GROMACS .gro file of C-alpha atoms in nm:
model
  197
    1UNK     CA    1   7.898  24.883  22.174
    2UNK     CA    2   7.898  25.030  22.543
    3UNK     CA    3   8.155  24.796  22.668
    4UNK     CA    4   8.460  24.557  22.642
    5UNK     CA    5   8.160  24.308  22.815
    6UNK     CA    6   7.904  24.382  22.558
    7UNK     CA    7   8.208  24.343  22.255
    8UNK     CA    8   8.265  23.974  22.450
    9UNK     CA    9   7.937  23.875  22.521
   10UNK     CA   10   7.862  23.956  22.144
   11UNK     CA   11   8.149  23.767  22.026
   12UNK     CA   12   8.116  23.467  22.213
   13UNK     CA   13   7.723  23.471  22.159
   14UNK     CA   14   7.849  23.529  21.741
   15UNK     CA   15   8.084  23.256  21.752
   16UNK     CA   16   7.848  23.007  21.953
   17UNK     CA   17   7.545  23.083  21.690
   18UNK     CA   18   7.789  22.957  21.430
   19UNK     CA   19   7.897  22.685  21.588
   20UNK     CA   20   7.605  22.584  21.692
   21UNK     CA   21   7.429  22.598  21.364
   22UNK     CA   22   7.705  22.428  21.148
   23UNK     CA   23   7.724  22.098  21.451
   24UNK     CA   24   7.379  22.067  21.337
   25UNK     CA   25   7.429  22.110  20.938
   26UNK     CA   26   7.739  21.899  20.933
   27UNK     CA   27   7.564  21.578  21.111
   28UNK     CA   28   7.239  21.610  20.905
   29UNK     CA   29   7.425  21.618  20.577
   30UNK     CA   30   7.629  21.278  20.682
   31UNK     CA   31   7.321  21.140  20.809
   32UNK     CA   32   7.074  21.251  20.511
   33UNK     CA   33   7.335  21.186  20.274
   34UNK     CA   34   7.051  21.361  19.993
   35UNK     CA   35   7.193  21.378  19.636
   36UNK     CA   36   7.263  21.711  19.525
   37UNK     CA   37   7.032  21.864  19.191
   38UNK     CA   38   7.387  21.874  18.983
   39UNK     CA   39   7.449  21.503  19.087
   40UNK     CA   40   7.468  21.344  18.772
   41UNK     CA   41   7.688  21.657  18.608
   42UNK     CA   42   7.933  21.623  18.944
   43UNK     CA   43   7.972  21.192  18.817
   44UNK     CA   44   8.073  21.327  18.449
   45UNK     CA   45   8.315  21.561  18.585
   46UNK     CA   46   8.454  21.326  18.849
   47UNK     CA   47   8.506  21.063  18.524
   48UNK     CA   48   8.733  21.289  18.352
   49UNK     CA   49   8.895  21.457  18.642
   50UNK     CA   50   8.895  21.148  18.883
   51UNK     CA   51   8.848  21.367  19.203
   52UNK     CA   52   8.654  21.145  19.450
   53UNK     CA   53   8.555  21.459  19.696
   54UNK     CA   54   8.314  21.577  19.372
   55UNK     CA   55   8.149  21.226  19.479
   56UNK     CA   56   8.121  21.239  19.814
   57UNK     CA   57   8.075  21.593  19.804
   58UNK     CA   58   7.790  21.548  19.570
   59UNK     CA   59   7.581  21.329  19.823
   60UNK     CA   60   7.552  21.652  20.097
   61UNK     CA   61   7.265  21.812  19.944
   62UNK     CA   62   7.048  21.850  20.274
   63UNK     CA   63   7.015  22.056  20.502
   64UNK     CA   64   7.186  22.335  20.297
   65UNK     CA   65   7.516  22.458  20.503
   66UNK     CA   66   7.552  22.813  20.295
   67UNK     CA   67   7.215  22.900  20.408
   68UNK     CA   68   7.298  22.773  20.742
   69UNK     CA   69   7.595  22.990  20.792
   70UNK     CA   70   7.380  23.311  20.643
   71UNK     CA   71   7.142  23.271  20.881
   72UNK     CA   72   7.263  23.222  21.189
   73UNK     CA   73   7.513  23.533  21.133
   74UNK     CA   74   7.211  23.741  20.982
   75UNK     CA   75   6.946  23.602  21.256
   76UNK     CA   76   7.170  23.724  21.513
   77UNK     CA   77   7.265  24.027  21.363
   78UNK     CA   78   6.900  24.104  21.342
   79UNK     CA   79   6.850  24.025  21.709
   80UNK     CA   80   7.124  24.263  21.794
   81UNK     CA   81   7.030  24.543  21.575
   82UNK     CA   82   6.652  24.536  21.738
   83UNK     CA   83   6.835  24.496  22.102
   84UNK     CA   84   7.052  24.796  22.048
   85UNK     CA   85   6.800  24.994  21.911
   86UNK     CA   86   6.505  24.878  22.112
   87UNK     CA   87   6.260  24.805  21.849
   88UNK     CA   88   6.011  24.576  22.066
   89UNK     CA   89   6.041  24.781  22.378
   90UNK     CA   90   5.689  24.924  22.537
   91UNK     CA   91   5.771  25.243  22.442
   92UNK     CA   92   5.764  25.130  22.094
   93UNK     CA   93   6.003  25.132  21.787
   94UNK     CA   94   6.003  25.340  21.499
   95UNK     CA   95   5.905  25.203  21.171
   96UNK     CA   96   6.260  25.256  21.011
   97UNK     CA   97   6.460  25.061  21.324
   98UNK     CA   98   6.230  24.781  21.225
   99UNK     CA   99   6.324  24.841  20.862
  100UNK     CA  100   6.687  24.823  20.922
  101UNK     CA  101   6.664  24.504  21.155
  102UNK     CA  102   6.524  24.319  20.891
  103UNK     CA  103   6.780  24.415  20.610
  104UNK     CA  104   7.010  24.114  20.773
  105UNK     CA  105   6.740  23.851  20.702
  106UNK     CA  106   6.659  24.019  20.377
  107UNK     CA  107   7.027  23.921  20.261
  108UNK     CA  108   7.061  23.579  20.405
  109UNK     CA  109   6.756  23.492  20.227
  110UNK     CA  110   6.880  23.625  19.922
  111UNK     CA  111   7.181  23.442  19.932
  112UNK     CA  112   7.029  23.124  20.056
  113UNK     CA  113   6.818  23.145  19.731
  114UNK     CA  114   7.154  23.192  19.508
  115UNK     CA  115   7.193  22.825  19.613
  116UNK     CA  116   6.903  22.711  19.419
  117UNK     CA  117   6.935  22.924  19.116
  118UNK     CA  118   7.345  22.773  19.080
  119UNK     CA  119   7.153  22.429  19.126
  120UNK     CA  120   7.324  22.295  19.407
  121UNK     CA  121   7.032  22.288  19.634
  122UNK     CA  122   6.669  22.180  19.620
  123UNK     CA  123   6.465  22.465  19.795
  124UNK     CA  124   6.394  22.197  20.111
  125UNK     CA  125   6.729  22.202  20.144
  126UNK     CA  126   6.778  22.581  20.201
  127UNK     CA  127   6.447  22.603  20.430
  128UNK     CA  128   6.551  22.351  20.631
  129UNK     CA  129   6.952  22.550  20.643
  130UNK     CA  130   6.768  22.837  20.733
  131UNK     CA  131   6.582  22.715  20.977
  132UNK     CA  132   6.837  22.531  21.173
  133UNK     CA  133   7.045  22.861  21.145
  134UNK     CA  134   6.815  23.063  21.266
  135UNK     CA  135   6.724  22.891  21.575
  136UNK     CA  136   7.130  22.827  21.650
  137UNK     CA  137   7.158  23.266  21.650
  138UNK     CA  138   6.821  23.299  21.888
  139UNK     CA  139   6.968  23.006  22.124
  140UNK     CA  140   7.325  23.192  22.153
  141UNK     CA  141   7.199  23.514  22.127
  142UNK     CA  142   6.945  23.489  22.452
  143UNK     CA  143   7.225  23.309  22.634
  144UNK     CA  144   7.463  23.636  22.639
  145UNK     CA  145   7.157  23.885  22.600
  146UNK     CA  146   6.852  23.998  22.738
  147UNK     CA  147   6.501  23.942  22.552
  148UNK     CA  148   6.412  24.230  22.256
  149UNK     CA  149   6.118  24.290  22.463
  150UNK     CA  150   6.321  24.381  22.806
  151UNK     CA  151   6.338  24.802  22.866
  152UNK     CA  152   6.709  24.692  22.927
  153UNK     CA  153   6.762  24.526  22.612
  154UNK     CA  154   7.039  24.731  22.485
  155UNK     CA  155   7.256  24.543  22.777
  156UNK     CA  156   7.422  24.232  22.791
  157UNK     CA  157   7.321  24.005  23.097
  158UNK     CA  158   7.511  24.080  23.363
  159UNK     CA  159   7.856  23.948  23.497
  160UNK     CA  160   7.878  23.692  23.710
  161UNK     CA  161   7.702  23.732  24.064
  162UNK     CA  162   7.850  23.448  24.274
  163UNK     CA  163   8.206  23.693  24.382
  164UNK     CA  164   8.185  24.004  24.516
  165UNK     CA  165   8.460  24.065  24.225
  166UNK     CA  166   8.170  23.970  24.013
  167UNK     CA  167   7.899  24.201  24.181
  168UNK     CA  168   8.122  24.523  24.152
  169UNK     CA  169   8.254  24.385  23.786
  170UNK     CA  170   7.875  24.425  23.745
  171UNK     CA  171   7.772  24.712  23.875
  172UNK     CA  172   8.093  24.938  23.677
  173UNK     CA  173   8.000  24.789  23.383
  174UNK     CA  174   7.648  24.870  23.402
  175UNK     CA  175   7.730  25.255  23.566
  176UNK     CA  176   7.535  25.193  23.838
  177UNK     CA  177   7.836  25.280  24.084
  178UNK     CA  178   8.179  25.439  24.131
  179UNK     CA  179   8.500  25.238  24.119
  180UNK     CA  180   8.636  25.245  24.512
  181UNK     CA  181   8.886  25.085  24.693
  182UNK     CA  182   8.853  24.822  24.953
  183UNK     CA  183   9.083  24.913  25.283
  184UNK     CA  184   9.173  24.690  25.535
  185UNK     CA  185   9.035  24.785  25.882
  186UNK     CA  186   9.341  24.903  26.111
  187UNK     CA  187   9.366  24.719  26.424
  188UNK     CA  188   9.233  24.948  26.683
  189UNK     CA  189   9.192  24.897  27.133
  190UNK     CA  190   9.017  25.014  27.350
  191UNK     CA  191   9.161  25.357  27.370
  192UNK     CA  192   9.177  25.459  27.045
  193UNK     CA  193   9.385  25.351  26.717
  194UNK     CA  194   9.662  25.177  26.728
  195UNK     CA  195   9.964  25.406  26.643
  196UNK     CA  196  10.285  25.247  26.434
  197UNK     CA  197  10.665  25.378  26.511
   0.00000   0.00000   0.00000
């Protein structure tokens, strides 16, 4: 990381991809309300142990929120990875950035697919996680960053342009300029500067 505003700009852009991601898992699961695989093994278990979350719990099959998760953190990991190490610029990438980019995804999907194997999710269940995760990552991730395929993709967007606090924030962070400081004119007349004492 080049900056304390790259570290924020990745953390909020982490944090929203999450967020995001699990708004959109959590509704579809109470609207879907989809039976989960294990359904009628969770009703024998809630019979001896009498725990009514097993039930309720047991009707929030779809969309799958473990693969969710996985792939919105992955996703945007992935993103990052190629953005830092400039994978889609013109100048090209090198076969082994690619390769490392993609390790992320690699182990979301392989976790997503755990899911199936434990039977608590149908395999619709995880593609449709997986899909809703991945979009939440690229939505946060181009809100904070620039596009994989920018020459300055390595960079966060900039700060805030509307202050002149803003505009030299900006242009430190970026090394495009000096730190100075601002001096008030002194009042001057006609003849010259004004002299004190």
């Amino acid at each position: 990381m080049r900056s304390i505003h790259d570290m924020h700009n990745a953390a909020l852009s982490l944090l929203y991809s999450w967020g995001l991601a699990h708004t959109f898992t959590s509704v579809g699961k109470v609207f879907a309300g989809r039976y989960r695989p294990n359904y009628l093994d969770m009703l024998e278990d809630l019979s001896i142990s009498g725990d009514s979350d097993k039930e309720w719990n047991g009707r929030m099959s779809f969309p799958s929120g473990h693969a969710t998760i996985m792939f919105a953190g992955c996703t945007w990991m992935a993103l990052y990875m190629a953005g830092k190490l400039k994978c889609f610029t013109n100048k090209g990438g090198e076969a082994w950035k690619s390769a490392l980019c993609v390790g992320p995804l690699m182990a979301a999907w392989l976790g997503a697919i755990t899911r199936t194997r434990d039977y608590h999710h149908d395999f619709s269940d995880i593609l449709a996680g997986s899909i809703i995760g991945a979009c939440g990552a690229f939505v946060s991730y181009f809100c904070y960053f620039r596009s994989v395929f920018d020459k300055k993709c390595h960079l966060p967007k900039r700060a805030s342009r509307r202050t002149e606090e803003g505009r030299q924030l900006a242009c430190l962070l970026e090394g495009h300029c000096t730190p100075f400081v601002q001096t008030k004119d002194l009042p001057t007349t006609g003849a010259g500067p004004v002299t004190f004492g």
